[in-house]
Each structure stands twice: as C-alpha cells, then as structure tokens.
Amino acid sequence: MKEQVFKTMASIGFSWMIPLFRLITLDEPKKQSRIISDALFLPTLAIILFLALWAVISSNIHTSLGQLPGPTQVWQQGINLVDEHLAQQDKKVAFAARQEARNAKKLAANPDAKIRTRVYTGPPTFIDQIFTSLLTVMTGFLVASFIAIPLGIFCGLSNKLNSALNPIFQVFKPISPLAWLPIVTMVVSAVYTTDDPMFAKSFVVSAITVSVCCLWPTLLNTTVGVASIESDLINVSKVLRLKWFTHIHKIVIPASIPMMFTGLRLSMGIGWMVLIATEMLAQNPGLGKFVWDEFQNGSSNSLGRIMVAVIVIGLIGFMLDRLLMTAQRFVSWDKNAEIR
Amino acid sequence: MPQRYLELSKVSIEFPTDDEPFKALDEIDLIINQGEFVSLIGHSGCGKSTVLNIVAGLYQATTGGVILENKEVSEPGPDRAVVFQNHSLLPWLTAYQNVELAVKQVFSKTKSASEMKEWIEHNLTLVHMDHAMHKRPSEISGGMKQRVGIARALAMQPKVLLMDEPFGALDALTRAHLQDSLMEIQADLNSTVIMITHDVDEAVLLSDRIVMMTNGPAAKIGEILDINLPRPRNRVEMADNPEYNHYRHEVLAFLYEKQRNPADKEAA
C-alpha cells in the first residue's frame, strides 16, 4: 500500500518527497535523514545565500522609485497582491448579491419586467492575470503541438518532404515573437471579425503568436526522432508488411516519444517567454501586461510588485516543464529511463 | 526427389557510390530445397548479409532474381521471416506482444482470437520462453531476447527462415543452448533455413550444406560443402567424430588458406 503510493508519487515527479514521508513513518530513519540532508541541505543553503546577497545588493541601489526592494519587501508585496485579489473577489460576490436582490425586487413588483444581468467589470487582479496567461500559453502550445507533431512525423518519414520544407522551417525558427506580433495583430483584426466573438481578440493574437514560436522545436525534434529510428525496427515493419497506420502507432510514435518530448519541453519554455513579451508589447491581458502597467504606474511599490511577478513567471515556467516531464513519464514505454 | 524450393539465379547487386557503383555480389547461383538448413559463411564484408537481405526482399538485386515456390521475390513479406542479429524486438512491447504483432499480421483472417493466443503461446513455449512471456525486452537477457526473436519469426510460419548471425552477440554457453534449441525446432518443423554465421562449429553442427563465399567486392560462392552427419547431432559426441572434424577442417581451410581475411592481407 505505502510502496504503491510512493510509486505513484515518483511517477508524477514528487520522488524528492518520498524520503520525507519515509522518515515520518520511521522507515529506516537514519538512511532517510541522510538522503534528505544530502538532497535538501545544499539547495537550501544556496537559496539562503542568494537571498542574503539579494538583500545586501538591493539595499545599496537607489532608483527613482526608491530603494530596490529586497526579499522582505517583495514578500510583503506578494501578500498585498493576494489580499487585493481576495478583496476584489468579495466585491464581486457583493455585486452579484446586490444585482440579484434588485432583480428579485423588480420581478416582485412586476412579473413581466425586463431583467438585465451585468457582468462584474472590476479590474483584473494579479491572480486573474496569472490565469489569463496560463490559459493563453496552454492554448497556443496545444494548437502548435497539434500542427507540429503530425507534420514532424510526416517530415521524418519522408526525406523528400523534409528537404522541401526544412529551409522554410530553418528560416522561420529564429524569428523573434516581437517581429511576428504586428503581422499577427493585423491579420487577426482583418480576418477574425464576428459580432459575437467566442474569444477576445487580444487572446487570439497572444495565442497565435505563442503558437507560431512554439511550432519549431517540436517540429524539428519530432522530425529528427522519426528519421533516426533504428533501421532494424523499420525492417521488422517491412517484413511484417505492417499497414501504414499500424507502422505509425506501433513503431514510429513509441520510438520517437523521447525526442518529441524534448521538442515539446523546449517549445513550452519558448512559448512562455514569448507570451510575457507579447503581453507587454501588445498590452494584452496577462502577466506581461501586469508588469508593464506597474512599470508605467511608477509608485513606490511598483518595483516590488514587478519582482513578485518575475518570480511567479519563473515558478510557473518551472511548473509547466515539470508537467510535461510527468506527461512524458506516463506515455513513455521506458519507465526506467531517467528523464531530466 | 527434392524440388527447387528457393532459387537464387545470377544474383548481382551494385550499390551507388560517389565514384563508380560498388559491386557487392557477382552472379550468385544457389538452389535450396524444402526443409534444408543452409549456412552462409565468409569473412566480414563479403556480402553474406546482402544475400540474405535480397532473399528477404529488403534489397533488390541489380540483375538476376530470387524465386520462392515459383514466384519471384520483389518485396519483403512474412513468408520470409528474418531473425536479426540484435533481436530487433520492439522495446515497448512485451515478448508476447512482439509475437502477437506478427501473428495478427499473418493470421488475423484465418485464426480466431483464441486460436491466435494459443499459437502465440505455443511458439513462445517452443523457444522455452513461456515463463517470461509478459516481460519487456529490457527485462530479459540477450539470449532470451534472441529466443523471442526466433519465436516471432517461427510464428509467421514462413516458407524460409532467414537468420542473420542470430547468435553472434551471445556468450558461448548461451549460444550452445540456443543452437541446441534451434536443432530441436528444426527437427520438429522441418523448416527451410538460411543462416549467416562467422562460427565454423556452428555452421558444421547445424547445417545440411555450408555455402562458403569469397571475399568481396564482387563476392561469389567459393565452395559448397555437403554435411552428411546423421541427425540428431550431439555437440559433445561430435567433438570426437572424425567426419565432423574433417568438415571443420574443410571450412577452416577455405577461410584461412584459400580466402584469407582481407584485413590480414593488408597487414602482411
């Protein structure tokens, strides 16, 4: 039972917590405490040193917005941002309650009265912006993956297709997202015109910009992964006369999964970086806009709030990568392979 | 009277290179009877594997051709199953699933699901792998992987079994075990086998005929040696058998006197 739980934990990327649990349940406590001290001591020490260095350096830098915030000020701003969000949530609930009461009163007076329901339009908080950014990056990434993986498989299977398309890919790959942005904005404005849009235009622009930049690593890595399948395995498929589809899903996909995921993880990393830049430049809702707004705002708290955002951006990027690693563990056939 | 089962007729092959085409094989003629066990032996790089790949249909002969049961071979197919040197099992499938992939491909129209299951298990039992059917290739030893590779090939019920140095990567004891297994299976099923080998003992012990190839480029068949030893053959008894030692001597003489290793020649 316990071992089962540990196995599941390891498979979703929490193997570092296992010794802690073993220690708590007194399973070889000496060995576990040694593992923990080895695994936790050095990183903790490094973090403490980093914070100390940050505190010393920041106390010596004075900007036009006051002193550069140290760890304590940034922590304080983090708490403020969460409080602001909670206050906003309370307002939202109160607004909904007021509206409902008003409408109920109207209906009681006149059952045929027209009722208008308005959406709460308070400013998006830091937490709201996080979720907006996450949704945008996921959408862009998924769209890119749905194009890049099949296209990569086709390019890997066919030398001719690959040599035809590869020059285009290689030229498109190094283009900065900021160069794409004006084009994407104009094209979306021209093409995406409905009276009742399902998605906000800014969301579509950000997601497409992310997609365009996310495509290439997945595409190129999948191509290489498929093209470098052992020739013996291809021969097995030929001798068995496997049908095209069976060949793809029994041989090509399992064999190229590791390369595919290398590509996906690179893509996700790029996508997240691109998104923040896009949001800053295009003023599209999300963490990037939050950073830019705070910069323009220029209050004495702004730098601290920006630093909170920077740290959150880093943590989310790390979490997204972990998420993909976990996904790779689930779909990869080689459960013993070390995935870094 | 044994019929012409498999016939290689004036098979030559050239591979394109930057300069002029490289001629690997030059007019190979060989007739193999049903149920015969034929070994191909020769120094590295003499084109043994190329012969096998042409029979398998993985390479196309430049001139000449291969006829199996009155039909010309033009593409790979399960009637010429191949046992590859490094097993070539799909690492993401268990032993059972690896054999299943082949069985489904060949018998999905003629056997029911339960018959196929029985057939897969039968073939794995034949190579003594029934105890580890549901293990992945990474969980079993090299010899066991090769057994599964053989089971996969046998399960296709091929007209010819093509083996490309099947035991080359194994240690001597495992190799001996597998050779014994292969002899038993061949006695049971009377399959037609072409095996490539480097190992003189293996060739003499297993074969009905040994085809000795000259060094490449443009390799030809040098000599063909009929092995008229009674079956079943026992490796320990054979060690003292003068006839066995005579055959061994013949092959060794061909390899080391008539056709010296091209690498040695350069050194000399």
XYZ file of C-alpha atoms in Angstrom:
608
model
C 0.000 0.000 0.000
C 2.630 2.518 1.104
C 5.011 1.434 -1.663
C 2.193 1.875 -4.154
C 1.675 5.446 -3.031
C 5.405 6.136 -3.341
C 5.434 4.698 -6.830
C 2.610 6.997 -7.883
C 4.390 9.950 -6.278
C 7.581 9.166 -8.152
C 5.713 8.883 -11.419
C 4.212 12.358 -11.078
C 7.533 13.958 -10.195
C 7.409 14.040 -6.405
C 10.133 11.490 -5.812
C 12.028 14.082 -3.735
C 9.261 13.955 -1.116
C 9.481 10.202 -0.620
C 12.373 10.200 1.900
C 10.486 12.784 3.937
C 7.448 10.521 4.144
C 9.599 7.507 4.931
C 11.219 9.452 7.752
C 7.835 10.407 9.171
C 6.684 6.773 9.074
C 10.012 5.718 10.679
C 11.047 3.577 7.736
C 14.856 3.284 8.137
C 15.004 6.767 9.702
C 18.789 7.047 9.674
C 19.099 6.331 5.983
C 16.232 8.651 5.157
C 17.586 11.562 7.140
C 20.895 11.163 5.336
C 19.143 11.205 1.964
C 17.169 14.267 2.981
C 20.159 16.158 4.247
C 22.035 15.337 1.026
C 19.149 16.332 -1.189
C 17.848 19.317 0.746
C 20.851 20.775 2.526
C 22.770 22.137 -0.448
C 19.807 23.647 -2.327
C 18.558 25.266 0.894
C 21.993 26.680 1.588
C 22.185 28.071 -1.937
C 18.774 29.715 -1.621
C 19.699 31.321 1.697
C 22.935 32.666 0.235
C 21.070 34.016 -2.759
C 18.508 35.809 -0.593
C 21.264 37.303 1.555
C 23.168 38.534 -1.485
C 19.975 39.998 -2.927
C 19.204 41.812 0.319
C 22.713 43.322 0.507
C 22.879 44.411 -3.108
C 19.350 45.824 -3.258
C 19.884 47.926 -0.140
C 22.696 49.711 -1.975
C 20.767 50.551 -5.136
C 18.539 53.613 -5.154
C 16.264 54.119 -8.106
C 13.868 56.940 -8.986
C 11.142 54.715 -7.491
C 13.023 54.425 -4.210
C 15.293 51.720 -2.957
C 15.432 48.474 -4.942
C 13.213 46.073 -2.975
C 14.871 43.234 -1.076
C 13.380 39.817 -0.272
C 11.291 41.088 2.665
C 9.678 43.916 0.714
C 8.942 41.588 -2.184
C 7.374 39.070 0.180
C 5.218 41.876 1.606
C 4.110 42.882 -1.887
C 3.267 39.262 -2.646
C 0.944 39.177 0.336
C -0.576 42.529 -0.709
C -1.294 41.192 -4.176
C -3.104 38.170 -2.759
C -5.072 40.417 -0.376
C -6.068 42.690 -3.258
C -7.323 39.686 -5.124
C -9.364 38.475 -2.147
C -10.840 41.962 -1.655
C -11.778 42.053 -5.332
C -13.424 38.627 -5.009
C -15.502 39.914 -2.076
C -16.599 42.910 -4.141
C -17.589 40.592 -6.939
C -19.701 38.446 -4.659
C -21.310 41.533 -3.136
C -22.054 42.912 -6.605
C -23.744 39.673 -7.648
C -25.813 39.609 -4.470
C -26.904 43.249 -4.953
C -27.860 42.612 -8.532
C -29.861 39.518 -7.634
C -31.696 41.342 -4.847
C -32.502 44.231 -7.195
C -33.798 41.919 -9.894
C -35.870 39.918 -7.447
C -37.447 43.154 -6.206
C -38.216 44.227 -9.757
C -39.813 40.883 -10.523
C -41.907 41.014 -7.366
C -43.274 44.434 -8.385
C -43.880 43.498 -11.997
C -43.521 39.871 -13.155
C -43.091 40.975 -16.784
C -40.264 43.382 -16.062
C -37.157 43.126 -18.223
C -34.231 41.915 -16.236
C -30.679 42.888 -17.085
C -27.785 40.927 -15.764
C -24.453 42.678 -15.911
C -21.072 41.057 -15.580
C -18.821 42.430 -12.872
C -16.229 44.626 -14.530
C -13.678 45.261 -11.809
C -10.009 45.462 -12.855
C -8.237 42.116 -13.219
C -6.023 41.330 -10.236
C -2.568 39.775 -10.274
C -4.088 36.312 -9.734
C -6.563 36.863 -12.589
C -3.678 37.811 -14.847
C -1.845 34.596 -13.920
C -4.797 32.508 -15.031
C -5.214 34.526 -18.221
C -1.559 33.947 -19.092
C -1.759 30.236 -18.280
C -4.837 29.783 -20.437
C -3.227 31.664 -23.307
C 0.050 29.761 -23.211
C -1.756 26.406 -22.981
C -3.963 27.237 -25.933
C -1.067 28.433 -28.051
C 1.043 25.443 -27.079
C -1.700 22.898 -27.787
C -2.503 24.416 -31.166
C 1.202 24.396 -32.068
C 1.633 20.783 -30.903
C -1.362 19.581 -32.894
C 0.268 21.001 -36.003
C 3.910 20.278 -35.215
C 3.717 16.608 -34.150
C 1.894 15.244 -37.213
C 3.884 17.465 -39.561
C 7.103 16.372 -37.839
C 6.149 12.713 -38.265
C 5.491 13.210 -41.974
C 8.768 15.068 -42.436
C 10.629 12.358 -40.536
C 9.098 9.628 -42.680
C 9.751 11.302 -45.997
C 13.177 12.618 -46.887
C 11.740 14.432 -49.848
C 9.107 16.273 -47.845
C 11.723 17.172 -45.271
C 14.230 18.517 -47.755
C 11.428 20.533 -49.348
C 10.197 22.117 -46.127
C 13.316 22.240 -43.976
C 14.715 25.505 -45.410
C 11.420 27.230 -44.627
C 11.453 25.881 -41.068
C 15.027 26.912 -40.515
C 14.323 30.481 -41.601
C 11.136 30.790 -39.572
C 12.611 29.275 -36.425
C 14.875 32.152 -35.314
C 12.294 34.907 -35.871
C 11.561 36.830 -32.699
C 7.952 36.812 -31.482
C 8.023 40.585 -31.371
C 8.531 40.641 -35.113
C 5.514 38.394 -35.614
C 3.279 40.410 -33.355
C 2.367 43.321 -35.694
C 1.604 40.889 -38.513
C -0.482 38.621 -36.315
C -2.347 41.619 -34.888
C -3.197 42.990 -38.304
C -4.194 39.620 -39.724
C -6.387 38.763 -36.742
C -8.072 42.177 -36.931
C -8.746 41.629 -40.614
C -9.850 38.005 -40.510
C -11.345 37.461 -37.063
C -14.421 39.686 -37.327
C -17.586 38.420 -35.707
C -20.231 40.340 -33.808
C -20.208 37.845 -31.007
C -16.628 36.657 -30.649
C -16.096 33.496 -28.651
C -12.613 34.653 -27.661
C -11.333 38.167 -27.109
C -9.238 39.452 -29.971
C -6.293 40.082 -27.653
C -6.440 36.448 -26.539
C -6.408 35.211 -30.130
C -3.466 37.450 -31.010
C -1.411 36.298 -28.000
C -2.247 32.623 -28.509
C -1.368 32.693 -32.204
C 1.914 34.499 -31.532
C 2.764 31.840 -28.953
C 1.828 29.092 -31.430
C 3.982 30.481 -34.194
C 7.019 30.486 -31.908
C 6.169 27.126 -30.261
C 5.952 25.222 -33.521
C 9.588 24.882 -34.440
C 11.319 22.972 -31.637
C 8.581 20.308 -31.547
C 8.509 20.094 -35.309
C 12.261 19.785 -35.790
C 12.803 17.391 -32.871
C 9.935 15.133 -33.933
C 11.363 15.041 -37.446
C 14.790 14.028 -36.169
C 13.270 11.485 -33.774
C 11.256 9.823 -36.523
C 14.060 9.949 -39.055
C 16.529 8.300 -36.679
C 14.505 5.204 -35.789
C 16.743 2.127 -35.901
C 16.745 0.666 -39.382
C 16.251 -2.826 -37.917
C 12.891 -1.809 -36.491
C 11.893 -0.368 -39.863
C 12.940 -3.678 -41.446
C 10.799 -5.600 -38.960
C 7.873 -3.470 -40.047
C 8.659 -4.153 -43.707
C 8.979 -7.905 -43.203
C 5.665 -7.941 -41.335
C 4.132 -5.739 -44.039
C 2.571 -3.565 -41.359
C -0.103 -1.243 -42.651
C 0.777 2.440 -42.676
C -1.299 3.280 -39.632
C -0.046 0.280 -37.616
C 3.506 1.191 -38.567
C 2.965 4.717 -37.250
C 1.373 3.825 -33.945
C 3.256 0.612 -33.125
C 6.734 1.661 -34.228
C 7.164 5.294 -35.225
C 5.424 7.024 -32.332
C 6.807 4.921 -29.439
C 10.305 5.163 -30.888
C 10.234 8.924 -31.268
C 8.488 9.821 -27.996
C 11.693 10.900 -26.194
C 12.722 13.301 -28.973
C 9.160 14.510 -29.309
C 9.069 15.446 -25.636
C 12.430 17.176 -25.814
C 10.850 19.314 -28.502
C 7.644 19.854 -26.555
C 9.540 20.987 -23.481
C 11.664 23.407 -25.495
C 8.502 24.681 -27.154
C 6.737 25.208 -23.851
C 9.725 27.137 -22.489
C 9.844 29.367 -25.549
C 6.071 29.770 -25.576
C 6.010 31.018 -22.002
C 8.788 33.526 -22.602
C 7.159 34.700 -25.810
C 3.796 35.146 -24.145
C 5.107 37.505 -21.464
C 6.866 39.619 -24.080
C 3.772 39.672 -26.269
C 1.553 40.760 -23.410
C 3.925 43.573 -22.543
C 4.209 44.867 -26.066
C 0.601 44.427 -27.182
C -0.995 45.297 -23.832
C -2.906 42.038 -23.984
C -4.237 40.844 -20.611
C -1.835 38.629 -18.676
C 1.268 38.755 -16.517
C 3.198 40.742 -19.118
C 0.604 43.494 -19.033
C 0.724 43.453 -15.251
C 4.475 44.050 -15.324
C 4.177 46.817 -17.899
C 1.289 48.516 -16.069
C 3.239 48.514 -12.838
C 6.261 49.958 -14.617
C 4.134 52.764 -16.084
C 2.398 53.274 -12.767
C 5.674 54.016 -11.044
C 4.547 54.031 -7.419
C 6.956 53.228 -4.617
C 5.517 49.713 -4.532
C 5.832 49.055 -8.268
C 9.297 47.530 -8.290
C 8.365 45.110 -5.532
C 5.206 44.098 -7.362
C 7.135 43.581 -10.587
C 9.614 41.375 -8.748
C 6.759 39.257 -7.393
C 5.556 38.868 -10.964
C 9.049 37.943 -12.150
C 9.365 35.234 -9.510
C 5.887 33.896 -10.296
C 6.739 33.834 -14.003
C 9.802 31.747 -13.182
C 7.893 29.368 -10.933
C 5.147 28.865 -13.494
C 7.686 28.193 -16.231
C 9.305 25.591 -13.982
C 5.928 24.044 -13.169
C 4.942 23.819 -16.832
C 8.184 21.984 -17.585
C 7.557 19.577 -14.694
C 4.066 18.981 -16.008
C 5.458 17.920 -19.371
C 8.062 15.716 -17.694
C 5.274 13.973 -15.826
C 3.308 13.566 -19.028
C 6.383 12.058 -20.645
C 6.695 9.555 -17.798
C 3.131 8.476 -18.388
C 3.323 7.985 -22.135
C 6.905 6.753 -22.419
C 7.327 2.985 -22.626
C 10.656 3.069 -20.831
C 9.632 3.695 -17.232
C 13.209 3.315 -16.036
C 14.670 5.951 -18.304
C 15.967 8.915 -16.420
C 14.101 11.965 -17.620
C 15.864 15.234 -16.918
C 13.430 -36.086 -55.353
C 13.727 -32.692 -53.657
C 12.107 -29.894 -55.651
C 13.554 -26.472 -56.357
C 12.058 -24.583 -53.463
C 14.118 -21.439 -53.306
C 16.311 -20.416 -56.172
C 18.799 -17.570 -56.430
C 19.573 -17.080 -60.074
C 22.561 -14.999 -61.225
C 22.038 -12.507 -58.418
C 24.298 -9.459 -58.664
C 23.927 -6.230 -56.777
C 25.590 -2.850 -57.125
C 25.365 -0.033 -54.629
C 25.664 3.519 -55.920
C 28.648 5.443 -54.549
C 30.112 8.843 -55.361
C 32.555 7.337 -57.837
C 31.549 4.250 -59.702
C 28.932 1.800 -58.405
C 30.216 -0.704 -55.869
C 29.556 -4.264 -56.948
C 28.932 -6.302 -53.806
C 27.755 -9.604 -55.257
C 28.557 -11.176 -58.577
C 26.229 -13.759 -60.083
C 25.266 -15.809 -57.069
C 23.532 -19.041 -58.062
C 22.046 -21.200 -55.337
C 19.217 -23.691 -55.141
C 17.800 -24.601 -51.753
C 15.424 -27.493 -51.144
C 12.479 -27.523 -48.829
C 13.446 -28.390 -45.272
C 17.103 -27.750 -45.890
C 19.329 -25.908 -43.434
C 21.924 -23.851 -45.294
C 24.645 -21.739 -43.704
C 26.412 -18.866 -45.397
C 29.945 -18.371 -44.145
C 32.672 -15.941 -45.153
C 34.817 -13.115 -43.872
C 33.280 -9.854 -42.707
C 32.223 -7.606 -45.529
C 31.935 -10.394 -48.100
C 28.252 -9.739 -48.686
C 26.635 -12.550 -46.691
C 24.085 -10.201 -45.198
C 23.432 -8.714 -48.607
C 22.451 -12.163 -49.913
C 20.067 -12.580 -47.002
C 18.588 -9.129 -47.468
C 17.970 -9.833 -51.132
C 16.135 -13.056 -50.273
C 14.186 -11.136 -47.633
C 13.272 -8.535 -50.250
C 14.825 -5.693 -48.285
C 17.349 -5.129 -51.101
C 16.622 -5.508 -54.797
C 19.146 -7.392 -56.916
C 20.564 -5.264 -59.734
C 20.494 -8.228 -62.082
C 19.191 -11.732 -61.566
C 16.495 -12.604 -59.073
C 15.122 -14.824 -56.352
C 12.324 -17.303 -56.908
C 10.454 -18.840 -53.988
C 7.949 -21.555 -54.804
C 7.754 -20.453 -58.428
C 7.166 -16.802 -57.539
C 9.684 -14.022 -57.871
C 10.544 -12.181 -54.681
C 10.069 -8.449 -55.144
C 9.324 -7.057 -51.689
C 9.682 -8.075 -48.047
C 6.973 -10.244 -46.582
C 6.174 -12.538 -43.670
C 6.709 -15.684 -45.795
C 10.438 -14.911 -45.454
C 10.736 -14.143 -41.763
C 14.022 -12.641 -40.606
C 15.767 -13.177 -37.271
C 18.035 -10.159 -36.924
C 21.419 -10.205 -35.258
C 20.449 -7.858 -32.451
C 16.984 -9.362 -31.932
C 15.147 -6.215 -33.097
C 12.284 -6.686 -30.707
C 10.166 -3.611 -30.201
C 11.349 -2.471 -26.765
C 7.955 -1.019 -25.836
C 6.145 -4.339 -26.269
C 6.361 -7.459 -24.105
C 7.626 -10.736 -25.540
C 4.016 -11.826 -26.017
C 3.030 -8.571 -27.720
C 6.032 -8.724 -30.027
C 4.982 -12.162 -31.248
C 1.355 -11.037 -31.299
C 2.147 -8.202 -33.685
C 3.497 -10.732 -36.172
C 0.714 -13.280 -35.625
C -2.036 -10.694 -36.061
C -0.436 -9.579 -39.258
C -0.331 -13.073 -40.743
C -3.290 -14.929 -39.263
C -5.939 -12.305 -38.461
C -8.096 -13.611 -41.300
C -7.627 -17.330 -40.767
C -7.439 -17.762 -36.987
C -9.853 -16.716 -34.247
C -8.675 -14.594 -31.336
C -8.353 -17.619 -29.038
C -6.530 -19.617 -31.716
C -4.103 -16.757 -32.180
C -3.479 -16.567 -28.439
C -2.820 -20.300 -28.360
C -0.494 -20.026 -31.345
C 1.490 -17.182 -29.773
C 1.876 -19.132 -26.526
C 2.775 -22.282 -28.443
C 5.602 -20.533 -30.242
C 6.935 -18.940 -27.090
C 6.860 -22.349 -25.403
C 8.752 -23.801 -28.356
C 11.688 -21.498 -27.622
C 11.311 -22.046 -23.850
C 10.139 -18.537 -23.168
C 6.703 -19.341 -21.750
C 7.841 -18.335 -18.258
C 8.694 -14.769 -19.273
C 6.020 -14.051 -21.857
C 4.883 -10.815 -20.351
C 8.268 -9.254 -19.824
C 9.665 -6.404 -21.844
C 12.901 -6.915 -23.791
C 14.775 -4.712 -21.317
C 13.858 -7.116 -18.521
C 15.268 -10.275 -20.113
C 18.777 -11.416 -21.067
C 20.318 -11.267 -24.529
C 19.787 -14.978 -25.129
C 16.153 -14.721 -24.107
C 15.617 -11.780 -26.440
C 17.027 -13.803 -29.293
C 14.679 -16.687 -28.374
C 11.724 -14.323 -28.598
C 13.050 -13.063 -31.936
C 13.093 -16.658 -33.182
C 9.596 -17.281 -31.798
C 8.354 -14.198 -33.608
C 9.832 -15.444 -36.871
C 8.557 -19.008 -36.426
C 5.076 -17.760 -35.536
C 4.736 -16.290 -39.022
C 5.032 -19.863 -40.387
C 7.473 -18.658 -43.010
C 8.384 -20.593 -46.115
C 12.006 -19.724 -45.398
C 13.513 -18.644 -42.107
C 16.325 -16.156 -42.621
C 18.774 -15.783 -39.753
C 21.424 -13.060 -39.804
C 24.128 -14.141 -37.344
C 21.391 -14.918 -34.837
C 23.751 -15.952 -32.056
C 26.686 -13.677 -32.869
C 26.165 -11.332 -29.951
C 25.776 -14.052 -27.307
C 28.257 -15.687 -24.972
C 29.460 -19.190 -25.809
C 27.270 -21.105 -23.350
C 24.084 -19.283 -24.267
C 24.946 -19.728 -27.904
C 25.288 -23.500 -27.438
C 21.907 -23.649 -25.699
C 20.223 -21.760 -28.475
C 21.889 -23.862 -31.163
C 20.502 -26.986 -29.480
C 17.058 -25.407 -29.281
C 17.213 -24.441 -32.923
C 18.182 -28.007 -33.914
C 15.236 -29.408 -31.960
C 12.817 -26.944 -33.518
C 14.134 -27.608 -36.973
C 13.773 -31.353 -36.470
C 10.161 -30.766 -35.381
C 9.048 -28.306 -38.003
C 11.358 -29.220 -40.873
C 11.678 -25.537 -41.747
C 13.832 -24.259 -44.541
C 16.556 -22.087 -43.048
C 19.277 -19.823 -44.363
C 21.649 -18.792 -41.602
C 24.581 -16.435 -41.760
C 27.392 -17.224 -39.367
C 31.006 -16.480 -38.561
C 31.332 -19.544 -36.418
C 32.732 -22.645 -38.097
C 31.498 -25.049 -35.391
C 28.037 -23.595 -35.559
C 27.936 -23.981 -39.320
C 29.050 -27.619 -39.288
C 26.850 -28.608 -36.368
C 23.617 -27.110 -37.683
C 23.796 -27.248 -41.465
C 22.912 -29.641 -44.237
C 25.058 -27.554 -46.545
C 27.591 -24.811 -45.989
C 27.933 -22.149 -48.653
C 31.370 -20.528 -48.449
C 31.716 -17.111 -50.005
C 34.796 -15.453 -51.476
C 35.925 -12.066 -50.283
C 34.278 -9.001 -51.748
C 33.973 -6.814 -53.666
C 32.045 -8.773 -56.270
C 31.822 -11.766 -53.948
C 30.883 -15.125 -55.381
C 30.139 -18.536 -53.972
C 33.535 -20.164 -53.456
C 32.635 -23.694 -52.456
C 29.616 -25.576 -51.236
C 30.166 -28.288 -48.646
C 27.564 -31.006 -48.015
C 27.439 -32.073 -44.380
C 26.351 -35.690 -44.235
C 26.301 -36.137 -40.478
C 23.390 -38.107 -39.022
C 20.785 -36.194 -37.020
C 20.130 -35.639 -34.196
C 23.631 -34.298 -33.688
C 25.137 -34.028 -30.257
C 27.847 -31.443 -29.815
C 29.814 -33.467 -27.279
C 29.889 -36.620 -29.398
C 30.689 -34.557 -32.462
C 33.849 -33.272 -30.844
C 35.417 -36.722 -31.298
C 33.791 -37.532 -34.618
C 36.462 -37.688 -37.359
C 33.940 -36.838 -40.051
C 32.846 -33.747 -38.149
C 36.455 -32.700 -37.752
C 37.037 -33.268 -41.428
C 34.196 -30.876 -42.343
C 35.515 -28.372 -39.873
C 38.918 -28.635 -41.458
C 37.465 -28.052 -44.911
C 35.732 -24.854 -43.841
C 38.751 -23.603 -41.931
C 40.995 -24.298 -44.894
C 38.678 -22.344 -47.165
C 38.514 -19.391 -44.815
C 42.143 -19.179 -43.744
C 44.109 -20.594 -46.686
C 42.128 -20.070 -49.851
C 40.323 -16.893 -48.778
C 42.416 -15.100 -46.241
C 40.829 -12.285 -44.345
C 41.320 -9.127 -46.417
C 42.359 -7.282 -43.267
C 45.241 -9.760 -42.728
C 46.403 -9.343 -46.281
C 46.750 -5.610 -45.863
C 48.728 -6.131 -42.692
C 51.125 -8.549 -44.392
